[in-house]
mmCIF file of C-alpha atoms and ligand atoms in Angstrom:
data_model
loop_
_atom_site.group_PDB
_atom_site.id
_atom_site.type_symbol
_atom_site.label_atom_id
_atom_site.label_comp_id
_atom_site.label_asym_id
_atom_site.label_seq_id
_atom_site.Cartn_x
_atom_site.Cartn_y
_atom_site.Cartn_z
ATOM 1 C CA MET A 186 -97.491 38.859 149.417
ATOM 2 C CA ILE A 187 -100.459 40.991 148.445
ATOM 3 C CA PRO A 188 -103.472 38.639 148.604
ATOM 4 C CA GLY A 189 -105.879 41.392 147.464
ATOM 5 C CA ASP A 190 -109.616 40.875 146.910
ATOM 6 C CA GLY A 191 -112.252 38.232 146.222
ATOM 7 C CA ILE A 192 -110.704 34.826 145.582
ATOM 8 C CA GLY A 193 -107.219 36.412 145.775
ATOM 9 C CA PRO A 194 -106.681 35.611 149.483
ATOM 10 C CA GLU A 195 -108.036 32.057 149.033
ATOM 11 C CA VAL A 196 -105.760 31.098 146.166
ATOM 12 C CA THR A 197 -102.800 32.928 147.715
ATOM 13 C CA ALA A 198 -103.204 30.895 150.917
ATOM 14 C CA GLU A 199 -102.830 27.699 148.877
ATOM 15 C CA ALA A 200 -99.760 29.034 147.079
ATOM 16 C CA MET A 201 -98.305 29.769 150.528
ATOM 17 C CA LYS A 202 -98.819 26.144 151.570
ATOM 18 C CA VAL A 203 -96.814 25.088 148.537
ATOM 19 C CA LEU A 204 -94.148 27.704 149.259
ATOM 20 C CA ALA A 205 -93.838 26.464 152.858
ATOM 21 C CA ALA A 206 -93.294 22.903 151.631
ATOM 22 C CA VAL A 207 -90.795 24.050 148.991
ATOM 23 C CA ARG A 208 -88.839 26.195 151.448
ATOM 24 C CA GLN A 209 -88.431 23.261 153.763
ATOM 25 C CA LYS A 210 -87.462 20.680 151.158
ATOM 26 C CA TRP A 211 -85.018 22.866 149.231
ATOM 27 C CA ASN A 212 -83.928 24.901 152.216
ATOM 28 C CA LEU A 213 -84.800 28.180 150.527
ATOM 29 C CA ASP A 214 -84.328 31.462 152.261
ATOM 30 C CA LEU A 215 -87.607 33.024 151.119
ATOM 31 C CA THR A 216 -89.792 34.525 153.816
ATOM 32 C CA PRO A 217 -93.282 35.656 152.826
ATOM 33 C CA VAL A 218 -94.315 39.066 154.211
ATOM 34 C CA ASP A 219 -97.991 40.047 153.972
ATOM 35 C CA PHE A 220 -99.188 43.429 152.767
ATOM 36 C CA PRO A 221 -102.854 44.331 153.406
ATOM 37 C CA TRP A 222 -103.510 46.383 150.267
ATOM 38 C CA SER A 223 -106.983 45.469 149.060
ATOM 39 C CA ALA A 224 -110.437 46.926 148.523
ATOM 40 C CA ASP A 225 -111.268 46.352 152.214
ATOM 41 C CA HIS A 226 -108.138 48.161 153.299
ATOM 42 C CA TYR A 227 -108.848 51.024 150.900
ATOM 43 C CA LEU A 228 -112.452 51.383 152.060
ATOM 44 C CA GLN A 229 -111.381 51.345 155.708
ATOM 45 C CA THR A 230 -108.315 53.577 155.523
ATOM 46 C CA GLY A 231 -108.358 55.384 152.181
ATOM 47 C CA GLU A 232 -104.901 53.942 151.519
ATOM 48 C CA THR A 233 -103.976 52.236 148.254
ATOM 49 C CA LEU A 234 -100.230 51.977 147.587
ATOM 50 C CA PRO A 235 -98.612 53.918 150.408
ATOM 51 C CA ASP A 236 -95.838 56.475 149.925
ATOM 52 C CA GLY A 237 -92.460 54.823 149.861
ATOM 53 C CA ALA A 238 -93.894 51.380 149.079
ATOM 54 C CA LEU A 239 -92.296 51.144 145.644
ATOM 55 C CA ASP A 240 -88.839 51.956 147.004
ATOM 56 C CA ASP A 241 -89.356 49.480 149.832
ATOM 57 C CA LEU A 242 -90.396 46.729 147.413
ATOM 58 C CA ARG A 243 -87.591 47.489 144.992
ATOM 59 C CA GLU A 244 -84.896 47.600 147.661
ATOM 60 C CA ASN A 245 -85.957 45.043 150.259
ATOM 61 C CA TYR A 246 -87.790 42.239 148.485
ATOM 62 C CA GLU A 247 -86.762 39.613 145.985
ATOM 63 C CA ALA A 248 -90.218 39.253 144.451
ATOM 64 C CA ILE A 249 -93.788 40.455 144.793
ATOM 65 C CA TYR A 250 -96.696 38.041 144.661
ATOM 66 C CA ILE A 251 -100.257 39.299 144.078
ATOM 67 C CA GLY A 252 -103.500 37.294 144.374
ATOM 68 C CA ALA A 253 -106.079 39.420 142.540
ATOM 69 C CA PHE A 254 -107.802 42.785 142.704
ATOM 70 C CA GLY A 255 -111.370 43.849 141.991
ATOM 71 C CA ASP A 256 -114.323 44.519 144.252
ATOM 72 C CA PRO A 257 -117.817 45.649 143.284
ATOM 73 C CA ARG A 258 -117.665 48.249 146.084
ATOM 74 C CA VAL A 259 -114.825 50.013 144.247
ATOM 75 C CA PRO A 260 -116.266 50.321 140.744
ATOM 76 C CA ASP A 261 -113.496 52.569 139.434
ATOM 77 C CA MET A 262 -110.827 50.041 140.541
ATOM 78 C CA LYS A 263 -108.914 52.929 142.153
ATOM 79 C CA HIS A 264 -106.990 50.619 144.500
ATOM 80 C CA ALA A 265 -106.125 48.169 141.701
ATOM 81 C CA ALA A 266 -104.972 51.007 139.461
ATOM 82 C CA ASP A 267 -102.733 52.302 142.241
ATOM 83 C CA VAL A 268 -101.382 48.973 143.477
ATOM 84 C CA LEU A 269 -101.361 46.643 140.458
ATOM 85 C CA LEU A 270 -100.690 49.121 137.668
ATOM 86 C CA GLY A 271 -98.684 51.190 140.173
ATOM 87 C CA ILE A 272 -96.284 48.287 140.670
ATOM 88 C CA ARG A 273 -96.139 47.383 136.959
ATOM 89 C CA PHE A 274 -95.399 50.959 135.940
ATOM 90 C CA GLY A 275 -93.580 52.150 139.052
ATOM 91 C CA LEU A 276 -91.088 49.277 139.041
ATOM 92 C CA ASP A 277 -90.891 49.461 135.227
ATOM 93 C CA LEU A 278 -91.849 45.779 134.860
ATOM 94 C CA TYR A 279 -91.956 46.010 131.101
ATOM 95 C CA ILE A 280 -92.377 42.302 130.347
ATOM 96 C CA ASN A 281 -95.671 40.625 131.130
ATOM 97 C CA PHE A 282 -94.674 37.033 130.533
ATOM 98 C CA ARG A 283 -97.686 34.741 130.157
ATOM 99 C CA PRO A 284 -97.059 31.088 129.278
ATOM 100 C CA ILE A 285 -99.964 29.276 127.623
ATOM 101 C CA LYS A 286 -99.549 25.591 128.319
ATOM 102 C CA LEU A 287 -102.120 22.831 128.295
ATOM 103 C CA TYR A 288 -101.240 20.548 131.222
ATOM 104 C CA ALA A 289 -103.693 17.742 130.460
ATOM 105 C CA GLU A 290 -105.391 16.554 127.290
ATOM 106 C CA HIS A 291 -108.848 16.432 128.832
ATOM 107 C CA LEU A 292 -108.768 20.180 129.593
ATOM 108 C CA SER A 293 -108.453 21.118 125.923
ATOM 109 C CA PRO A 294 -111.490 23.026 124.632
ATOM 110 C CA LEU A 295 -110.410 22.355 121.032
ATOM 111 C CA ARG A 296 -111.368 19.169 119.234
ATOM 112 C CA GLY A 297 -108.282 17.158 118.319
ATOM 113 C CA LYS A 298 -105.803 19.452 120.077
ATOM 114 C CA GLY A 299 -103.710 18.107 122.924
ATOM 115 C CA VAL A 300 -100.774 18.986 125.147
ATOM 116 C CA ALA A 301 -98.328 18.999 122.231
ATOM 117 C CA ASP A 302 -100.441 21.611 120.435
ATOM 118 C CA VAL A 303 -100.900 24.229 123.135
ATOM 119 C CA ASP A 304 -97.514 25.328 124.424
ATOM 120 C CA PHE A 305 -96.407 28.873 123.686
ATOM 121 C CA VAL A 306 -95.616 32.087 125.540
ATOM 122 C CA VAL A 307 -96.929 35.612 125.203
ATOM 123 C CA PHE A 308 -94.699 38.620 125.772
ATOM 124 C CA ARG A 309 -97.127 41.416 126.574
ATOM 125 C CA GLU A 310 -95.737 44.944 126.700
ATOM 126 C CA ASN A 311 -96.558 46.069 130.245
ATOM 127 C CA THR A 312 -95.715 49.744 130.731
ATOM 128 C CA GLU A 313 -97.365 51.700 127.933
ATOM 129 C CA GLY A 314 -99.917 51.275 125.112
ATOM 130 C CA ALA A 315 -103.535 51.882 126.079
ATOM 131 C CA TYR A 316 -102.766 51.558 129.792
ATOM 132 C CA VAL A 317 -101.017 54.886 130.294
ATOM 133 C CA GLY A 318 -104.150 56.708 131.425
ATOM 134 C CA VAL A 319 -103.554 59.644 129.104
ATOM 135 C CA GLY A 320 -106.701 61.370 127.949
ATOM 136 C CA GLY A 321 -109.671 63.202 129.315
ATOM 137 C CA ILE A 322 -113.353 63.906 129.214
ATOM 138 C CA PHE A 323 -114.766 67.125 127.793
ATOM 139 C CA LYS A 324 -118.342 68.303 128.440
ATOM 140 C CA LYS A 325 -118.987 65.350 130.736
ATOM 141 C CA ASP A 326 -122.604 64.234 131.127
ATOM 142 C CA THR A 327 -123.837 66.496 128.347
ATOM 143 C CA PRO A 328 -125.082 65.405 124.932
ATOM 144 C CA GLU A 329 -121.858 66.863 123.488
ATOM 145 C CA GLU A 330 -119.600 64.772 125.689
ATOM 146 C CA VAL A 331 -116.226 63.841 124.217
ATOM 147 C CA ALA A 332 -113.880 61.199 125.643
ATOM 148 C CA VAL A 333 -110.280 60.859 124.535
ATOM 149 C CA GLN A 334 -108.106 57.928 125.576
ATOM 150 C CA GLU A 335 -104.655 57.828 124.078
ATOM 151 C CA GLU A 336 -102.336 54.928 123.352
ATOM 152 C CA ILE A 337 -98.662 55.684 123.868
ATOM 153 C CA HIS A 338 -95.995 53.654 122.102
ATOM 154 C CA THR A 339 -92.386 54.678 122.563
ATOM 155 C CA ARG A 340 -89.492 53.466 120.498
ATOM 156 C CA LYS A 341 -87.669 52.455 123.671
ATOM 157 C CA GLY A 342 -90.681 50.642 125.138
ATOM 158 C CA VAL A 343 -91.501 48.737 121.959
ATOM 159 C CA GLU A 344 -87.932 47.837 121.207
ATOM 160 C CA ARG A 345 -87.216 46.418 124.650
ATOM 161 C CA ILE A 346 -90.253 44.097 124.686
ATOM 162 C CA LEU A 347 -89.372 42.902 121.163
ATOM 163 C CA ARG A 348 -85.786 42.247 122.258
ATOM 164 C CA ALA A 349 -87.047 40.400 125.327
ATOM 165 C CA ALA A 350 -89.144 38.106 123.115
ATOM 166 C CA PHE A 351 -86.335 37.407 120.637
ATOM 167 C CA GLY A 352 -83.830 36.987 123.464
ATOM 168 C CA TYR A 353 -86.080 34.467 125.200
ATOM 169 C CA ALA A 354 -86.624 32.533 121.960
ATOM 170 C CA THR A 355 -82.875 32.410 121.387
ATOM 171 C CA GLU A 356 -82.014 31.322 124.942
ATOM 172 C CA ARG A 357 -84.695 28.669 125.134
ATOM 173 C CA GLY A 358 -84.016 27.220 121.708
ATOM 174 C CA PHE A 359 -87.235 28.324 120.025
ATOM 175 C CA SER A 360 -87.232 29.109 116.319
ATOM 176 C CA LYS A 361 -90.208 31.443 115.810
ATOM 177 C CA VAL A 362 -91.485 34.790 117.074
ATOM 178 C CA CYS A 363 -94.832 36.202 115.923
ATOM 179 C CA MET A 364 -95.650 39.876 116.463
ATOM 180 C CA ALA A 365 -99.280 40.997 116.504
ATOM 181 C CA ASP A 366 -100.562 44.517 116.031
ATOM 182 C CA LYS A 367 -103.265 46.381 114.124
ATOM 183 C CA SER A 368 -100.961 48.436 111.944
ATOM 184 C CA ASN A 369 -103.456 48.369 109.086
ATOM 185 C CA VAL A 370 -105.623 50.757 111.134
ATOM 186 C CA MET A 371 -103.389 52.217 113.846
ATOM 187 C CA ARG A 372 -101.188 53.922 111.314
ATOM 188 C CA PHE A 373 -98.983 55.774 113.804
ATOM 189 C CA GLY A 374 -98.546 53.762 116.996
ATOM 190 C CA HIS A 375 -98.557 50.361 115.397
ATOM 191 C CA ASP A 376 -96.475 51.525 112.474
ATOM 192 C CA LEU A 377 -93.787 52.169 115.060
ATOM 193 C CA TRP A 378 -94.165 48.507 116.102
ATOM 194 C CA GLN A 379 -93.729 47.447 112.471
ATOM 195 C CA ARG A 380 -90.533 49.408 112.009
ATOM 196 C CA ALA A 381 -89.062 48.375 115.355
ATOM 197 C CA PHE A 382 -89.945 44.734 114.607
ATOM 198 C CA ALA A 383 -88.180 44.828 111.232
ATOM 199 C CA GLU A 384 -85.081 46.211 112.886
ATOM 200 C CA VAL A 385 -84.993 43.964 115.964
ATOM 201 C CA SER A 386 -85.805 40.799 114.017
ATOM 202 C CA SER A 387 -82.885 41.482 111.660
ATOM 203 C CA ASP A 388 -80.573 41.151 114.688
ATOM 204 C CA TYR A 389 -81.879 37.582 115.154
ATOM 205 C CA PRO A 390 -81.540 36.028 111.680
ATOM 206 C CA GLN A 391 -81.790 32.493 113.098
ATOM 207 C CA ILE A 392 -85.295 33.194 114.446
ATOM 208 C CA GLU A 393 -88.200 33.100 112.007
ATOM 209 C CA ALA A 394 -90.030 36.404 112.516
ATOM 210 C CA SER A 395 -93.659 36.571 111.423
ATOM 211 C CA HIS A 396 -96.456 39.087 111.767
ATOM 212 C CA LEU A 397 -100.214 38.742 112.108
ATOM 213 C CA PHE A 398 -102.859 41.374 112.585
ATOM 214 C CA VAL A 399 -104.331 40.738 116.003
ATOM 215 C CA ASP A 400 -107.759 39.741 114.708
ATOM 216 C CA ALA A 401 -106.183 37.084 112.501
ATOM 217 C CA LEU A 402 -103.997 35.936 115.393
ATOM 218 C CA ALA A 403 -107.069 35.456 117.607
ATOM 219 C CA MET A 404 -108.537 33.236 114.903
ATOM 220 C CA GLN A 405 -105.307 31.271 114.404
ATOM 221 C CA LEU A 406 -104.928 30.661 118.140
ATOM 222 C CA VAL A 407 -108.185 28.751 118.087
ATOM 223 C CA ARG A 408 -107.676 27.119 114.700
ATOM 224 C CA LYS A 409 -104.046 26.038 114.929
ATOM 225 C CA PRO A 410 -102.358 26.926 118.249
ATOM 226 C CA GLU A 411 -99.488 24.519 117.538
ATOM 227 C CA GLN A 412 -97.986 26.975 115.026
ATOM 228 C CA PHE A 413 -96.951 29.399 117.828
ATOM 229 C CA GLU A 414 -93.899 29.454 120.082
ATOM 230 C CA VAL A 415 -93.384 33.068 121.130
ATOM 231 C CA ILE A 416 -95.947 35.822 120.581
ATOM 232 C CA VAL A 417 -95.138 39.478 121.275
ATOM 233 C CA THR A 418 -97.706 42.252 121.334
ATOM 234 C CA ASN A 419 -98.823 45.476 122.978
ATOM 235 C CA ASN A 420 -100.353 45.878 126.416
ATOM 236 C CA MET A 421 -104.063 45.761 125.552
ATOM 237 C CA PHE A 422 -103.851 43.067 122.878
ATOM 238 C CA GLY A 423 -101.728 40.972 125.236
ATOM 239 C CA ASP A 424 -104.364 41.303 127.934
ATOM 240 C CA ILE A 425 -107.129 40.098 125.627
ATOM 241 C CA LEU A 426 -105.144 37.327 123.923
ATOM 242 C CA THR A 427 -104.025 35.838 127.233
ATOM 243 C CA ASP A 428 -107.605 35.347 128.412
ATOM 244 C CA LEU A 429 -108.138 33.496 125.113
ATOM 245 C CA GLY A 430 -104.925 31.648 125.894
ATOM 246 C CA ALA A 431 -106.228 30.790 129.365
ATOM 247 C CA ALA A 432 -109.249 29.182 127.747
ATOM 248 C CA LEU A 433 -106.891 27.017 125.650
ATOM 249 C CA GLN A 434 -105.306 25.849 128.930
ATOM 250 C CA GLY A 435 -108.605 24.831 130.496
ATOM 251 C CA GLY A 436 -109.670 28.182 131.888
ATOM 252 C CA LEU A 437 -108.546 31.151 133.931
ATOM 253 C CA GLY A 438 -107.978 28.821 136.849
ATOM 254 C CA MET A 439 -104.859 27.545 135.025
ATOM 255 C CA ALA A 440 -103.152 30.686 133.704
ATOM 256 C CA ALA A 441 -100.045 32.127 135.380
ATOM 257 C CA SER A 442 -98.088 35.304 134.737
ATOM 258 C CA ALA A 443 -94.922 37.165 135.618
ATOM 259 C CA ASN A 444 -94.299 40.907 135.406
ATOM 260 C CA LEU A 445 -90.586 41.202 134.844
ATOM 261 C CA HIS A 446 -87.730 43.624 134.597
ATOM 262 C CA PRO A 447 -84.688 41.384 134.329
ATOM 263 C CA GLY A 448 -82.306 41.920 137.218
ATOM 264 C CA GLN A 449 -84.824 43.814 139.342
ATOM 265 C CA THR A 450 -87.597 42.953 141.795
ATOM 266 C CA SER A 451 -90.407 41.483 139.721
ATOM 267 C CA MET A 452 -94.098 40.808 140.389
ATOM 268 C CA PHE A 453 -96.056 37.583 139.921
ATOM 269 C CA GLU A 454 -99.843 37.184 139.657
ATOM 270 C CA PRO A 455 -102.306 34.762 138.145
ATOM 271 C CA VAL A 456 -103.974 35.984 134.942
ATOM 272 C CA HIS A 457 -107.427 35.746 136.500
ATOM 273 C CA GLY A 458 -109.144 38.415 138.543
ATOM 274 C CA SER A 459 -110.932 38.376 141.878
ATOM 275 C CA ALA A 460 -113.974 36.403 140.566
ATOM 276 C CA PRO A 461 -116.272 38.061 143.159
ATOM 277 C CA LYS A 462 -119.056 35.519 142.519
ATOM 278 C CA TYR A 463 -116.851 32.761 143.895
ATOM 279 C CA ALA A 464 -115.246 34.668 146.761
ATOM 280 C CA GLY A 465 -115.480 32.911 150.104
ATOM 281 C CA LEU A 466 -116.961 29.700 148.722
ATOM 282 C CA GLY A 467 -113.762 27.661 148.831
ATOM 283 C CA THR A 468 -114.302 26.551 145.230
ATOM 284 C CA ALA A 469 -111.796 28.719 143.315
ATOM 285 C CA ASN A 470 -109.078 26.859 141.459
ATOM 286 C CA PRO A 471 -105.708 27.635 143.099
ATOM 287 C CA MET A 472 -103.657 26.128 140.253
ATOM 288 C CA ALA A 473 -103.139 29.429 138.403
ATOM 289 C CA ALA A 474 -101.846 30.974 141.624
ATOM 290 C CA ILE A 475 -99.644 27.956 142.335
ATOM 291 C CA LEU A 476 -98.258 27.870 138.777
ATOM 292 C CA THR A 477 -97.557 31.575 139.288
ATOM 293 C CA LEU A 478 -95.504 30.616 142.336
ATOM 294 C CA ALA A 479 -93.604 28.216 140.057
ATOM 295 C CA LEU A 480 -92.808 31.152 137.749
ATOM 296 C CA LEU A 481 -91.579 33.110 140.760
ATOM 297 C CA LEU A 482 -89.349 30.241 141.869
ATOM 298 C CA ASP A 483 -88.029 29.775 138.341
ATOM 299 C CA THR A 484 -87.241 33.486 138.000
ATOM 300 C CA LEU A 485 -85.374 33.500 141.325
ATOM 301 C CA GLY A 486 -83.232 30.601 140.105
ATOM 302 C CA HIS A 487 -84.940 27.723 141.926
ATOM 303 C CA GLN A 488 -85.577 25.636 138.802
ATOM 304 C CA GLU A 489 -85.819 22.294 140.541
ATOM 305 C CA ALA A 490 -88.522 23.524 142.907
ATOM 306 C CA ALA A 491 -90.363 25.257 140.063
ATOM 307 C CA THR A 492 -90.412 22.069 137.992
ATOM 308 C CA ALA A 493 -91.597 20.069 140.999
ATOM 309 C CA VAL A 494 -94.573 22.434 141.418
ATOM 310 C CA GLU A 495 -95.490 22.092 137.739
ATOM 311 C CA ASP A 496 -95.172 18.312 137.898
ATOM 312 C CA ALA A 497 -97.422 18.243 140.956
ATOM 313 C CA VAL A 498 -100.088 20.120 139.001
ATOM 314 C CA GLY A 499 -99.792 17.502 136.271
ATOM 315 C CA ARG A 500 -100.325 14.733 138.839
ATOM 316 C CA ALA A 501 -103.339 16.467 140.391
ATOM 317 C CA LEU A 502 -104.901 16.738 136.932
ATOM 318 C CA GLU A 503 -104.175 13.085 136.173
ATOM 319 C CA GLY A 504 -105.667 12.011 139.474
ATOM 320 C CA GLY A 505 -108.722 14.242 139.142
ATOM 321 C CA VAL A 506 -107.825 16.278 142.225
ATOM 322 C CA THR A 507 -109.371 19.444 140.841
ATOM 323 C CA THR A 508 -111.946 22.114 141.580
ATOM 324 C CA ALA A 509 -115.307 22.291 139.846
ATOM 325 C CA ASP A 510 -114.115 24.541 136.980
ATOM 326 C CA LEU A 511 -112.034 21.569 135.784
ATOM 327 C CA GLY A 512 -114.790 19.068 136.440
ATOM 328 C CA GLY A 513 -113.535 17.877 139.821
ATOM 329 C CA ARG A 514 -115.047 17.872 143.274
ATOM 330 C CA SER A 515 -112.165 19.083 145.428
ATOM 331 C CA SER A 516 -112.176 22.339 147.354
ATOM 332 C CA THR A 517 -109.611 25.091 146.942
ATOM 333 C CA SER A 518 -107.763 23.953 150.056
ATOM 334 C CA GLU A 519 -107.895 20.249 149.156
ATOM 335 C CA VAL A 520 -106.178 21.030 145.855
ATOM 336 C CA GLY A 521 -103.632 23.198 147.690
ATOM 337 C CA ASP A 522 -102.938 20.454 150.259
ATOM 338 C CA PHE A 523 -102.476 17.887 147.488
ATOM 339 C CA LEU A 524 -100.122 20.150 145.544
ATOM 340 C CA ALA A 525 -98.047 21.017 148.613
ATOM 341 C CA ARG A 526 -97.567 17.300 149.346
ATOM 342 C CA ALA A 527 -97.042 16.249 145.722
ATOM 343 C CA THR A 528 -94.482 19.013 145.117
ATOM 344 C CA VAL A 529 -92.171 17.675 147.804
ATOM 345 C CA GLY A 530 -92.982 14.053 147.053
ATOM 346 C CA SER A 531 -94.567 13.081 150.341
HETATM 347 P P1 NAD B 843 -112.181 37.026 136.621
HETATM 348 O O1 NAD B 843 -110.910 36.506 136.078
HETATM 349 O O2 NAD B 843 -112.144 37.484 138.024
HETATM 350 O O3 NAD B 843 -113.298 35.921 136.496
HETATM 351 C C1 NAD B 843 -113.944 35.552 135.286
HETATM 352 C C2 NAD B 843 -114.501 34.151 135.427
HETATM 353 O O4 NAD B 843 -113.430 33.227 135.270
HETATM 354 C C3 NAD B 843 -115.074 33.841 136.793
HETATM 355 O O5 NAD B 843 -116.408 34.227 136.913
HETATM 356 C C4 NAD B 843 -114.873 32.335 136.854
HETATM 357 O O6 NAD B 843 -115.890 31.704 136.141
HETATM 358 C C5 NAD B 843 -113.574 32.146 136.144
HETATM 359 N N1 NAD B 843 -112.413 32.115 137.054
HETATM 360 C C6 NAD B 843 -111.456 33.064 137.202
HETATM 361 N N2 NAD B 843 -110.536 32.663 138.069
HETATM 362 C C7 NAD B 843 -110.900 31.438 138.495
HETATM 363 C C8 NAD B 843 -110.337 30.499 139.409
HETATM 364 N N3 NAD B 843 -109.186 30.724 140.063
HETATM 365 N N4 NAD B 843 -111.005 29.331 139.625
HETATM 366 C C9 NAD B 843 -112.145 29.076 138.977
HETATM 367 N N5 NAD B 843 -112.721 29.903 138.092
HETATM 368 C C10 NAD B 843 -112.101 31.088 137.859
HETATM 369 O O7 NAD B 843 -112.637 38.220 135.652
HETATM 370 P P2 NAD B 843 -113.863 39.243 135.760
HETATM 371 O O8 NAD B 843 -115.060 38.566 136.321
HETATM 372 O O9 NAD B 843 -113.932 39.894 134.461
HETATM 373 O O10 NAD B 843 -113.357 40.317 136.800
HETATM 374 C C11 NAD B 843 -113.628 40.298 138.206
HETATM 375 C C12 NAD B 843 -112.836 41.426 138.855
HETATM 376 O O11 NAD B 843 -111.431 41.120 138.781
HETATM 377 C C13 NAD B 843 -113.002 42.773 138.166
HETATM 378 O O12 NAD B 843 -112.991 43.756 139.168
HETATM 379 C C14 NAD B 843 -111.773 42.878 137.278
HETATM 380 O O13 NAD B 843 -111.411 44.195 136.993
HETATM 381 C C15 NAD B 843 -110.736 42.200 138.147
HETATM 382 N N6 NAD B 843 -109.576 41.616 137.456
HETATM 383 C C16 NAD B 843 -108.401 41.680 138.148
HETATM 384 C C17 NAD B 843 -107.266 41.079 137.631
HETATM 385 C C18 NAD B 843 -106.011 41.133 138.441
HETATM 386 O O14 NAD B 843 -106.025 41.437 139.617
HETATM 387 N N7 NAD B 843 -104.864 40.816 137.866
HETATM 388 C C19 NAD B 843 -107.344 40.382 136.434
HETATM 389 C C20 NAD B 843 -108.575 40.325 135.743
HETATM 390 C C21 NAD B 843 -109.689 40.946 136.286
HETATM 391 C C1 IPM B 844 -104.792 41.379 133.869
HETATM 392 C C2 IPM B 844 -105.959 42.240 134.260
HETATM 393 C C3 IPM B 844 -105.519 43.694 134.447
HETATM 394 C C4 IPM B 844 -105.043 44.201 133.095
HETATM 395 C C5 IPM B 844 -106.581 44.643 135.016
HETATM 396 C C6 IPM B 844 -107.169 44.144 136.306
HETATM 397 C C7 IPM B 844 -106.029 46.023 135.221
HETATM 398 O O1 IPM B 844 -106.998 42.116 133.349
HETATM 399 O O2 IPM B 844 -103.794 41.366 134.608
HETATM 400 O O3 IPM B 844 -104.871 40.671 132.854
HETATM 401 O O4 IPM B 844 -105.848 44.660 132.280
HETATM 402 O O5 IPM B 844 -103.841 44.133 132.861
HETATM 403 MN MN1 MN B 845 -106.643 40.524 131.892
#
C-alpha cells in the first residue's frame, strides 16, 4: 500500500475497509503493508523510492496498490517520477489496463448513451513512448533555448502490448481490437506500430482489427462509444484517452487501472491524481480506488470477491450513496463504509 499524496490516503483508506471485509468473508491471505512514499516523506527525508525497493516489491509482495501522487510543493513531481514511473518501468509493467465501464445510466454525460454503450477496455503501452525521459535542454533560459523530448518505440515493446490486447480479446470472447496512433505524422515511431499491428493482427484472424488516428478515435469515443471493445495505443495517447474514458464513466472518481506484467508482481492505481483542491475535505469519491481494488482481486484470482465489489458499487449508485462529484451527499468514508458492507452482503 502506497497511499501517496492529496486525496490518495483518503481513498486508499476506504479501499482498505473493503479489503478488510473481503479478507474476512473469503478468508483471503492478503495482508496490507503500508509504505510511506509521498511528497511529505520526500520533503522530510529526501527519499523517493529507496534502494532495493523494487527487488523487495518484486520478490515479497503479490501486488502493489497506489493511491495517487502529486503535490504543489513538489512541482517537478520528482517523487512521483521515481515511485510511480519507477515502479511501472522498474518492474516492467508493460500493460496499463484501463477498463471504461459506465456503471449507472444516470452518470452518462452523453445524450442517449447508457450502460450498454460504454463498456470497453484500453490497453495503454506503459514502459516506453513519450514517457522514457530521453531528451535534453540546450541553451536553457536564453532566447535560443532548444528543448528535445524523444519518443521511443521498440519493436519488442510495441509487439507485446499488441499481443496483450489481442490475447485479452480472444480469452474474453471479444471480436474487435482498434489500434490508435498518429502514423500520418509520426512517420517513424508510429510507422513501427503500423507494421507491428499488421503482423500481430494476422495471428488473430478471428478478431476484427481496425485502426483509427488518435484524433478521430477521440471524436468517435464521444460520438459512438458502443463501437469499441478493446483499444490499444501508446503510452501518452493512452493517458489522454483514458481521462476522456473516465468522463464517459461519470468522472475520474470512477476510473480504475492496473499496471500489469502477467505472472509478476503488478501495480494497481486509480486513474485520477491527487486532486489537491479536495485533499483533506472528506469529499473525494473512493469508488475509483475501490474498483481498482476489484481489479487487484481479479488479477490475483479472487474473481468472486472482485465481482462482489463491483456489484456493491452498482448498488451504491442505485441507492444514491455517492459523493458530490456524482450528485450525492455522502462523504468519502460513508461511501467506503457502505461499499465494505454491501460487498460482503451485510
Ligand atoms: P486529478 O485527477 O488529481 O484531478 C482532476 C479533477 O478531477 C479534480 O479537480 C476533481 O474535480 C476530479 N477528481 C479526480 N479524482 C476525483 C475523485 N476521486 N473524486 C472526486 N473528484 C475527483 O488531476 P490534476 O488536477 O490534473 O492533477 C493533480 C495532481 O495529481 C498533479 O500533481 C498530477 O500530476 C497528479 N496526477 C497523478 C496521477 C497518479 O498518481 N496516478 C494521475 C493523474 C494526475
Ligand atoms: C496517470 C497519470 C500519470 C501518467 C502521471 C501522474 C505521471 O496521469 O496515471 O494517468 O501520465 O501516466
Ligand atoms: Mn493520466
